[in-house]
Amino acid sequence: MDQPTLCLSLLRDLLDHSDQLSRESDNSLLELLRTLESVSRLASLMALTVAAEADRRGVPSQHSCSSLGVFLRRLLRLSPGESAERARMARALTESIDESTGTRYPPVLPATATALRTGELDLGHVRVIARTLAALPLTLPDQVRRDAEAFLTEQASQLDPHQLTAVARTLRTRLDQDGTLREEQDAVEQRELHITRDRRGRTRIRGVLDAEAGAALQTAIHTLASPGPAADGRTDPRGPARRRADALLGLAHHALDGGGLTSGVGERPHLSVTIGFTQLRDVAGTGTLERGDPITAQSVRRIACDAQVIPAVLNATGEPLDIGRASPTVPEPIRRALAVRDGGCAFPGCDRSPSWCNAHHIRHWVEGGDTALRNLVLLCGPHHRAVHHDGWQVRVVHGRAEFVPPRWVDPTRRPRRNAGPHDFSRFDAAS
């Protein structure tokens, strides 16, 4: 029996005895899930390797297929999009051979291919990495491109593909200032808002905004959408969608009445933009809107001309240097400094903005912990509960929050952290 057939036989045997899983301990189930996921990922890589070898031999053309993608679609009954993407990944993750000279060339994505062999990455991660690198300018030096791939591969080892996409977007903004600026300008030109009425006389609103406009609208609506006491003094019965609709109506009344817009605690709403001092000075690198969207340094300079924007300037290590000036009714300085340092929920892979977060004491206050920046971290509701109840440990190292996972998440308990401005600083010279 050949090895692939033996592996398939073992998996089928395991499946035939799945009724015995009820006898396994919880820890055994976790270990089995991790092992099977690694097997699945390695099998996917092996399938791509076999596909690349078939392509090298000309097997698709022998079966009247115009490309490897068409061949995979017919052979494996894949959709056109899936088969084409597998063909691209097969070429990117395997070495190629010049048949005329016998010269071997490394994979287009060597770091990704190596990481795949560990079973830590899946094809979803590969899609994000491949698309990001393909979108980078062709003028980038090869070393910068290799560093970018290595950085994304490192991030992929602790993030899921959705979370990795956010990191990749920031990296691309950092490395392709001109291209991203054009996209920002195009997004402004493509803004649209449709207001229609249905048969029952209700108004329907549909539209698309660029990142900057979306962040401004979201900040304004969030100011008015917080739950408030009902007329009878009980908990606000409105759901989030209803509160947002009421907040939009409140904005309309504000514009019509010409009054000042304030939140329930009297704080004037503002659009926060964070950028490193050297990036702002040199018009390089990227800034970050409150909800995590990266924008070019050129756009930050333009936005900073608006008096309603609070610039948050960081030093070279990403720690607060100048938290800016708002109105006389600004939040407490420590809360502002936390928002600048963490950029929102500091939990790895989370993109919740500071307005959705609580300040968590790393060493509990009742146990003698200080209410100081070094002992605080921003966490959204779900991740605040995870730290308190699920065994995650938090520490601040060199001004950055690190999270040590419980053993059921990672038996090695390797520390993790969200990608912040300092992580991308290695690419400043290339932007």
C-alpha positions as a Python dict, from the first residue, in 0.01 Angstrom:
ca = {
    (1, 'M'): (0, 0, 0),
    (2, 'D'): (147, 340, -100),
    (3, 'Q'): (177, 620, 157),
    (4, 'P'): (-117, 841, 44),
    (5, 'T'): (-349, 538, 43),
    (6, 'L'): (-221, 438, 388),
    (7, 'C'): (-289, 788, 525),
    (8, 'L'): (-639, 783, 378),
    (9, 'S'): (-701, 440, 528),
    (10, 'L'): (-590, 559, 872),
    (11, 'L'): (-820, 861, 857),
    (12, 'R'): (-1115, 648, 751),
    (13, 'D'): (-1041, 407, 1035),
    (14, 'L'): (-1035, 700, 1277),
    (15, 'L'): (-1369, 820, 1141),
    (16, 'D'): (-1521, 472, 1172),
    (17, 'H'): (-1437, 478, 1542),
    (18, 'S'): (-1562, 833, 1605),
    (19, 'D'): (-1830, 693, 1836),
    (20, 'Q'): (-1550, 637, 2088),
    (21, 'L'): (-1480, 1010, 2116),
    (22, 'S'): (-1721, 1030, 2408),
    (23, 'R'): (-1463, 842, 2615),
    (24, 'E'): (-1187, 1096, 2552),
    (25, 'S'): (-1099, 1372, 2797),
    (26, 'D'): (-1144, 1738, 2708),
    (27, 'N'): (-768, 1782, 2669),
    (28, 'S'): (-752, 1482, 2436),
    (29, 'L'): (-1022, 1636, 2216),
    (30, 'L'): (-830, 1964, 2197),
    (31, 'E'): (-510, 1784, 2100),
    (32, 'L'): (-696, 1578, 1840),
    (33, 'L'): (-850, 1890, 1687),
    (34, 'R'): (-507, 2056, 1663),
    (35, 'T'): (-352, 1745, 1511),
    (36, 'L'): (-626, 1695, 1253),
    (37, 'E'): (-608, 2061, 1152),
    (38, 'S'): (-232, 2026, 1098),
    (39, 'V'): (-293, 1711, 892),
    (40, 'S'): (-552, 1895, 683),
    (41, 'R'): (-316, 2187, 621),
    (42, 'L'): (-24, 1962, 529),
    (43, 'A'): (-250, 1763, 297),
    (44, 'S'): (-351, 2087, 123),
    (45, 'L'): (14, 2179, 75),
    (46, 'M'): (92, 1834, -61),
    (47, 'A'): (-200, 1861, -304),
    (48, 'L'): (-60, 2190, -434),
    (49, 'T'): (285, 2032, -468),
    (50, 'V'): (139, 1745, -672),
    (51, 'A'): (-56, 1990, -887),
    (52, 'A'): (262, 2189, -958),
    (53, 'E'): (446, 1871, -1059),
    (54, 'A'): (160, 1773, -1290),
    (55, 'D'): (174, 2118, -1446),
    (56, 'R'): (552, 2094, -1492),
    (57, 'R'): (510, 1765, -1679),
    (58, 'G'): (240, 1906, -1904),
    (59, 'V'): (-32, 1675, -1772),
    (60, 'P'): (-310, 1935, -1820),
    (61, 'S'): (-238, 1971, -2192),
    (62, 'Q'): (-231, 1591, -2227),
    (63, 'H'): (-595, 1596, -2116),
    (64, 'S'): (-696, 1883, -2348),
    (65, 'C'): (-696, 2141, -2069),
    (66, 'S'): (-575, 2490, -2152),
    (67, 'S'): (-435, 2556, -1804),
    (68, 'L'): (-367, 2400, -1467),
    (69, 'G'): (-673, 2578, -1330),
    (70, 'V'): (-902, 2422, -1591),
    (71, 'F'): (-742, 2082, -1527),
    (72, 'L'): (-803, 2104, -1151),
    (73, 'R'): (-1159, 2220, -1207),
    (74, 'R'): (-1242, 1918, -1422),
    (75, 'L'): (-1047, 1664, -1218),
    (76, 'L'): (-1158, 1773, -871),
    (77, 'R'): (-1496, 1935, -953),
    (78, 'L'): (-1391, 2276, -819),
    (79, 'S'): (-1549, 2611, -894),
    (80, 'P'): (-1371, 2826, -1157),
    (81, 'G'): (-1250, 3072, -894),
    (82, 'E'): (-1124, 2805, -653),
    (83, 'S'): (-943, 2608, -924),
    (84, 'A'): (-772, 2921, -1062),
    (85, 'E'): (-661, 3025, -714),
    (86, 'R'): (-521, 2681, -636),
    (87, 'A'): (-324, 2692, -959),
    (88, 'R'): (-174, 3029, -863),
    (89, 'M'): (-86, 2906, -514),
    (90, 'A'): (68, 2587, -652),
    (91, 'R'): (310, 2794, -859),
    (92, 'A'): (381, 3040, -577),
    (93, 'L'): (455, 2778, -310),
    (94, 'T'): (667, 2527, -500),
    (95, 'E'): (1002, 2551, -674),
    (96, 'S'): (1013, 2568, -1051),
    (97, 'I'): (1255, 2405, -1294),
    (98, 'D'): (1386, 2538, -1623),
    (99, 'E'): (1356, 2226, -1837),
    (100, 'S'): (1612, 2350, -2090),
    (101, 'T'): (1889, 2403, -1834),
    (102, 'G'): (1772, 2203, -1533),
    (103, 'T'): (1806, 2511, -1314),
    (104, 'R'): (1584, 2508, -1006),
    (105, 'Y'): (1422, 2828, -881),
    (106, 'P'): (1284, 2876, -527),
    (107, 'P'): (914, 2937, -464),
    (108, 'V'): (776, 3285, -522),
    (109, 'L'): (669, 3282, -155),
    (110, 'P'): (954, 3094, 15),
    (111, 'A'): (882, 3205, 374),
    (112, 'T'): (516, 3117, 336),
    (113, 'A'): (597, 2776, 189),
    (114, 'T'): (831, 2701, 479),
    (115, 'A'): (572, 2808, 737),
    (116, 'L'): (307, 2593, 571),
    (117, 'R'): (520, 2286, 634),
    (118, 'T'): (482, 2339, 1009),
    (119, 'G'): (104, 2314, 986),
    (120, 'E'): (57, 2655, 1154),
    (121, 'L'): (-81, 2826, 842),
    (122, 'D'): (-369, 2732, 618),
    (123, 'L'): (-459, 2834, 263),
    (124, 'G'): (-664, 3126, 393),
    (125, 'H'): (-344, 3282, 527),
    (126, 'V'): (-170, 3213, 196),
    (127, 'R'): (-444, 3395, 3),
    (128, 'V'): (-400, 3708, 215),
    (129, 'I'): (-20, 3703, 187),
    (130, 'A'): (-18, 3634, -188),
    (131, 'R'): (-273, 3904, -269),
    (132, 'T'): (-95, 4161, -55),
    (133, 'L'): (246, 4100, -212),
    (134, 'A'): (95, 4098, -561),
    (135, 'A'): (-52, 4444, -496),
    (136, 'L'): (281, 4597, -391),
    (137, 'P'): (467, 4820, -640),
    (138, 'L'): (700, 4636, -877),
    (139, 'T'): (966, 4899, -798),
    (140, 'L'): (1007, 4776, -440),
    (141, 'P'): (1351, 4622, -375),
    (142, 'D'): (1352, 4243, -354),
    (143, 'Q'): (1475, 4255, 6),
    (144, 'V'): (1182, 4472, 113),
    (145, 'R'): (942, 4231, -55),
    (146, 'R'): (1107, 3938, 126),
    (147, 'D'): (1087, 4126, 457),
    (148, 'A'): (719, 4197, 394),
    (149, 'E'): (648, 3830, 329),
    (150, 'A'): (841, 3725, 641),
    (151, 'F'): (652, 3981, 850),
    (152, 'L'): (311, 3863, 726),
    (153, 'T'): (409, 3500, 777),
    (154, 'E'): (513, 3579, 1134),
    (155, 'Q'): (181, 3754, 1198),
    (156, 'A'): (-12, 3466, 1038),
    (157, 'S'): (123, 3225, 1298),
    (158, 'Q'): (-91, 3396, 1564),
    (159, 'L'): (-380, 3548, 1366),
    (160, 'D'): (-667, 3408, 1164),
    (161, 'P'): (-698, 3512, 796),
    (162, 'H'): (-953, 3785, 872),
    (163, 'Q'): (-729, 3941, 1136),
    (164, 'L'): (-427, 3905, 908),
    (165, 'T'): (-611, 4102, 639),
    (166, 'A'): (-618, 4410, 864),
    (167, 'V'): (-242, 4383, 927),
    (168, 'A'): (-178, 4331, 555),
    (169, 'R'): (-380, 4640, 468),
    (170, 'T'): (-169, 4852, 702),
    (171, 'L'): (152, 4705, 560),
    (172, 'R'): (46, 4779, 205),
    (173, 'T'): (-43, 5136, 303),
    (174, 'R'): (304, 5169, 454),
    (175, 'L'): (487, 5035, 146),
    (176, 'D'): (274, 5187, -129),
    (177, 'Q'): (207, 5546, -25),
    (178, 'D'): (139, 5668, -379),
    (179, 'G'): (-90, 5381, -470),
    (180, 'T'): (-280, 5400, -142),
    (181, 'L'): (-318, 5777, -172),
    (182, 'R'): (-470, 5729, -518),
    (183, 'E'): (-708, 5471, -374),
    (184, 'E'): (-804, 5710, -94),
    (185, 'Q'): (-877, 5981, -350),
    (186, 'D'): (-1073, 5737, -565),
    (187, 'A'): (-1274, 5629, -261),
    (188, 'V'): (-1370, 5992, -198),
    (189, 'E'): (-1489, 6025, -558),
    (190, 'Q'): (-1690, 5704, -519),
    (191, 'R'): (-1884, 5817, -213),
    (192, 'E'): (-2255, 5767, -259),
    (193, 'L'): (-2571, 5790, -52),
    (194, 'H'): (-2918, 5681, -159),
    (195, 'I'): (-3231, 5781, 32),
    (196, 'T'): (-3555, 5624, -89),
    (197, 'R'): (-3904, 5556, 43),
    (198, 'D'): (-4078, 5222, 46),
    (199, 'R'): (-4450, 5156, -6),
    (200, 'R'): (-4521, 5203, 363),
    (201, 'G'): (-4366, 5549, 363),
    (202, 'R'): (-4053, 5447, 552),
    (203, 'T'): (-3714, 5585, 451),
    (204, 'R'): (-3438, 5348, 340),
    (205, 'I'): (-3074, 5460, 345),
    (206, 'R'): (-2793, 5290, 154),
    (207, 'G'): (-2447, 5421, 77),
    (208, 'V'): (-2070, 5380, 60),
    (209, 'L'): (-1813, 5604, 231),
    (210, 'D'): (-1435, 5615, 228),
    (211, 'A'): (-1250, 5520, 547),
    (212, 'E'): (-1205, 5876, 672),
    (213, 'A'): (-1568, 5974, 617),
    (214, 'G'): (-1687, 5646, 763),
    (215, 'A'): (-1479, 5698, 1076),
    (216, 'A'): (-1616, 6052, 1120),
    (217, 'L'): (-1977, 5934, 1080),
    (218, 'Q'): (-1923, 5638, 1310),
    (219, 'T'): (-1771, 5862, 1578),
    (220, 'A'): (-2061, 6108, 1560),
    (221, 'I'): (-2327, 5836, 1571),
    (222, 'H'): (-2155, 5649, 1854),
    (223, 'T'): (-2161, 5970, 2057),
    (224, 'L'): (-2540, 5965, 2056),
    (225, 'A'): (-2604, 5590, 2035),
    (226, 'S'): (-2499, 5484, 2384),
    (227, 'P'): (-2778, 5321, 2587),
    (228, 'G'): (-2960, 5565, 2811),
    (229, 'P'): (-3226, 5526, 3080),
    (230, 'A'): (-3579, 5480, 2952),
    (231, 'A'): (-3855, 5725, 3041),
    (232, 'D'): (-3956, 5512, 3341),
    (233, 'G'): (-3597, 5495, 3467),
    (234, 'R'): (-3540, 5134, 3363),
    (235, 'T'): (-3268, 5002, 3131),
    (236, 'D'): (-3283, 5136, 2774),
    (237, 'P'): (-3499, 4882, 2584),
    (238, 'R'): (-3370, 4983, 2240),
    (239, 'G'): (-3139, 4750, 2050),
    (240, 'P'): (-2810, 4872, 1893),
    (241, 'A'): (-2962, 4916, 1545),
    (242, 'R'): (-3249, 5125, 1683),
    (243, 'R'): (-3008, 5339, 1887),
    (244, 'R'): (-2795, 5405, 1578),
    (245, 'A'): (-3105, 5505, 1380),
    (246, 'D'): (-3211, 5741, 1659),
    (247, 'A'): (-2858, 5882, 1669),
    (248, 'L'): (-2868, 5958, 1297),
    (249, 'L'): (-3197, 6139, 1350),
    (250, 'G'): (-3032, 6331, 1632),
    (251, 'L'): (-2754, 6441, 1398),
    (252, 'A'): (-3014, 6564, 1151),
    (253, 'H'): (-3193, 6765, 1420),
    (254, 'H'): (-2859, 6908, 1531),
    (255, 'A'): (-2784, 7029, 1180),
    (256, 'L'): (-3133, 7177, 1143),
    (257, 'D'): (-3130, 7343, 1484),
    (258, 'G'): (-2771, 7467, 1461),
    (259, 'G'): (-2695, 7357, 1817),
    (260, 'G'): (-2378, 7211, 1960),
    (261, 'L'): (-2341, 6832, 1956),
    (262, 'T'): (-2224, 6672, 2279),
    (263, 'S'): (-2225, 6324, 2426),
    (264, 'G'): (-2411, 6227, 2740),
    (265, 'V'): (-2109, 6321, 2954),
    (266, 'G'): (-2056, 6658, 2787),
    (267, 'E'): (-1754, 6560, 2580),
    (268, 'R'): (-1737, 6707, 2234),
    (269, 'P'): (-1701, 6424, 1978),
    (270, 'H'): (-1386, 6420, 1771),
    (271, 'L'): (-1208, 6219, 1506),
    (272, 'S'): (-886, 6071, 1644),
    (273, 'V'): (-589, 6005, 1416),
    (274, 'T'): (-269, 5843, 1546),
    (275, 'I'): (68, 5875, 1371),
    (276, 'G'): (433, 5857, 1469),
    (277, 'F'): (615, 6188, 1505),
    (278, 'T'): (882, 6104, 1247),
    (279, 'Q'): (617, 5981, 1002),
    (280, 'L'): (420, 6305, 1035),
    (281, 'R'): (735, 6517, 1002),
    (282, 'D'): (871, 6328, 701),
    (283, 'V'): (531, 6262, 538),
    (284, 'A'): (609, 5889, 542),
    (285, 'G'): (453, 5580, 691),
    (286, 'T'): (88, 5564, 791),
    (287, 'G'): (-161, 5703, 1036),
    (288, 'T'): (-447, 5513, 1193),
    (289, 'L'): (-808, 5621, 1229),
    (290, 'E'): (-986, 5534, 1553),
    (291, 'R'): (-1152, 5222, 1414),
    (292, 'G'): (-819, 5091, 1284),
    (293, 'D'): (-820, 5194, 918),
    (294, 'P'): (-472, 5290, 791),
    (295, 'I'): (-435, 5616, 599),
    (296, 'T'): (-137, 5785, 436),
    (297, 'A'): (73, 6048, 609),
    (298, 'Q'): (-34, 6299, 343),
    (299, 'S'): (-395, 6250, 443),
    (300, 'V'): (-310, 6288, 812),
    (301, 'R'): (-150, 6626, 743),
    (302, 'R'): (-464, 6736, 561),
    (303, 'I'): (-693, 6609, 836),
    (304, 'A'): (-481, 6777, 1103),
    (305, 'C'): (-574, 7117, 959),
    (306, 'D'): (-925, 7057, 1100),
    (307, 'A'): (-954, 7193, 1454),
    (308, 'Q'): (-1194, 6911, 1547),
    (309, 'V'): (-924, 6649, 1501),
    (310, 'I'): (-702, 6545, 1791),
    (311, 'P'): (-355, 6449, 1667),
    (312, 'A'): (-186, 6184, 1878),
    (313, 'V'): (189, 6187, 1826),
    (314, 'L'): (408, 5891, 1923),
    (315, 'N'): (780, 5866, 1985),
    (316, 'A'): (1013, 5627, 1801),
    (317, 'T'): (914, 5331, 2021),
    (318, 'G'): (541, 5386, 1979),
    (319, 'E'): (484, 5529, 2330),
    (320, 'P'): (278, 5847, 2381),
    (321, 'L'): (480, 6163, 2324),
    (322, 'D'): (209, 6426, 2286),
    (323, 'I'): (-159, 6342, 2326),
    (324, 'G'): (-272, 6667, 2170),
    (325, 'R'): (-536, 6926, 2274),
    (326, 'A'): (-910, 6882, 2247),
    (327, 'S'): (-1178, 7100, 2408),
    (328, 'P'): (-1176, 7202, 2778),
    (329, 'T'): (-1389, 6894, 2851),
    (330, 'V'): (-1130, 6634, 2738),
    (331, 'P'): (-1125, 6278, 2884),
    (332, 'E'): (-874, 6196, 3152),
    (333, 'P'): (-514, 6201, 3020),
    (334, 'I'): (-444, 5839, 3110),
    (335, 'R'): (-743, 5719, 2908),
    (336, 'R'): (-626, 5926, 2611),
    (337, 'A'): (-272, 5792, 2645),
    (338, 'L'): (-409, 5437, 2657),
    (339, 'A'): (-606, 5498, 2338),
    (340, 'V'): (-289, 5624, 2170),
    (341, 'R'): (-67, 5341, 2292),
    (342, 'D'): (-303, 5050, 2230),
    (343, 'G'): (-505, 5195, 1942),
    (344, 'G'): (-813, 5010, 2068),
    (345, 'C'): (-847, 4662, 2212),
    (346, 'A'): (-491, 4536, 2256),
    (347, 'F'): (-590, 4168, 2238),
    (348, 'P'): (-414, 3994, 1945),
    (349, 'G'): (-614, 4027, 1625),
    (350, 'C'): (-888, 4252, 1769),
    (351, 'D'): (-973, 4576, 1588),
    (352, 'R'): (-1227, 4727, 1829),
    (353, 'S'): (-1177, 5104, 1862),
    (354, 'P'): (-1096, 5270, 2198),
    (355, 'S'): (-1455, 5389, 2239),
    (356, 'W'): (-1565, 5024, 2265),
    (357, 'C'): (-1302, 4932, 2526),
    (358, 'N'): (-1253, 4931, 2901),
    (359, 'A'): (-928, 5005, 3083),
    (360, 'H'): (-818, 4679, 3248),
    (361, 'H'): (-586, 4678, 3550),
    (362, 'I'): (-319, 4417, 3481),
    (363, 'R'): (-257, 4391, 3854),
    (364, 'H'): (-598, 4437, 4011),
    (365, 'W'): (-649, 4764, 4196),
    (366, 'V'): (-773, 4590, 4513),
    (367, 'E'): (-450, 4388, 4512),
    (368, 'G'): (-234, 4700, 4513),
    (369, 'G'): (-214, 4768, 4141),
    (370, 'D'): (-164, 5129, 4032),
    (371, 'T'): (-398, 5321, 3806),
    (372, 'A'): (-105, 5402, 3580),
    (373, 'L'): (-30, 5354, 3213),
    (374, 'R'): (219, 5076, 3285),
    (375, 'N'): (-52, 4878, 3468),
    (376, 'L'): (-339, 4934, 3225),
    (377, 'V'): (-446, 4793, 2891),
    (378, 'L'): (-749, 4857, 2670),
    (379, 'L'): (-978, 4556, 2620),
    (380, 'C'): (-1316, 4522, 2451),
    (381, 'G'): (-1595, 4344, 2638),
    (382, 'P'): (-1540, 3988, 2506),
    (383, 'H'): (-1163, 4003, 2547),
    (384, 'H'): (-1194, 4163, 2891),
    (385, 'R'): (-1395, 3857, 2993),
    (386, 'A'): (-1138, 3629, 2827),
    (387, 'V'): (-859, 3778, 3039),
    (388, 'H'): (-1061, 3751, 3360),
    (389, 'H'): (-1210, 3405, 3306),
    (390, 'D'): (-1027, 3210, 3033),
    (391, 'G'): (-671, 3203, 3164),
    (392, 'W'): (-506, 3470, 2944),
    (393, 'Q'): (-229, 3665, 3116),
    (394, 'V'): (-134, 4024, 3030),
    (395, 'R'): (193, 4211, 3071),
    (396, 'V'): (343, 4531, 2933),
    (397, 'V'): (689, 4491, 2779),
    (398, 'H'): (872, 4799, 2643),
    (399, 'G'): (548, 4993, 2633),
    (400, 'R'): (357, 4720, 2446),
    (401, 'A'): (86, 4489, 2579),
    (402, 'E'): (162, 4118, 2545),
    (403, 'F'): (-82, 3834, 2603),
    (404, 'V'): (20, 3487, 2720),
    (405, 'P'): (-242, 3233, 2607),
    (406, 'P'): (-368, 2950, 2826),
    (407, 'R'): (-231, 2604, 2751),
    (408, 'W'): (-552, 2489, 2584),
    (409, 'V'): (-500, 2758, 2319),
    (410, 'D'): (-124, 2709, 2284),
    (411, 'P'): (58, 2437, 2481),
    (412, 'T'): (384, 2637, 2451),
    (413, 'R'): (218, 2957, 2583),
    (414, 'R'): (407, 3173, 2334),
    (415, 'P'): (330, 3545, 2398),
    (416, 'R'): (119, 3727, 2139),
    (417, 'R'): (47, 4090, 2069),
    (418, 'N'): (-142, 4310, 1829),
    (419, 'A'): (59, 4460, 1544),
    (420, 'G'): (123, 4826, 1627),
    (421, 'P'): (299, 5121, 1460),
    (422, 'H'): (640, 5012, 1593),
    (423, 'D'): (606, 4672, 1421),
    (424, 'F'): (574, 4842, 1083),
    (425, 'S'): (860, 5090, 1141),
    (426, 'R'): (1109, 4853, 974),
    (427, 'F'): (944, 4938, 643),
    (428, 'D'): (963, 5318, 679),
    (429, 'A'): (1275, 5350, 465),
    (430, 'A'): (1102, 5169, 179),
    (431, 'S'): (788, 5385, 180),
}
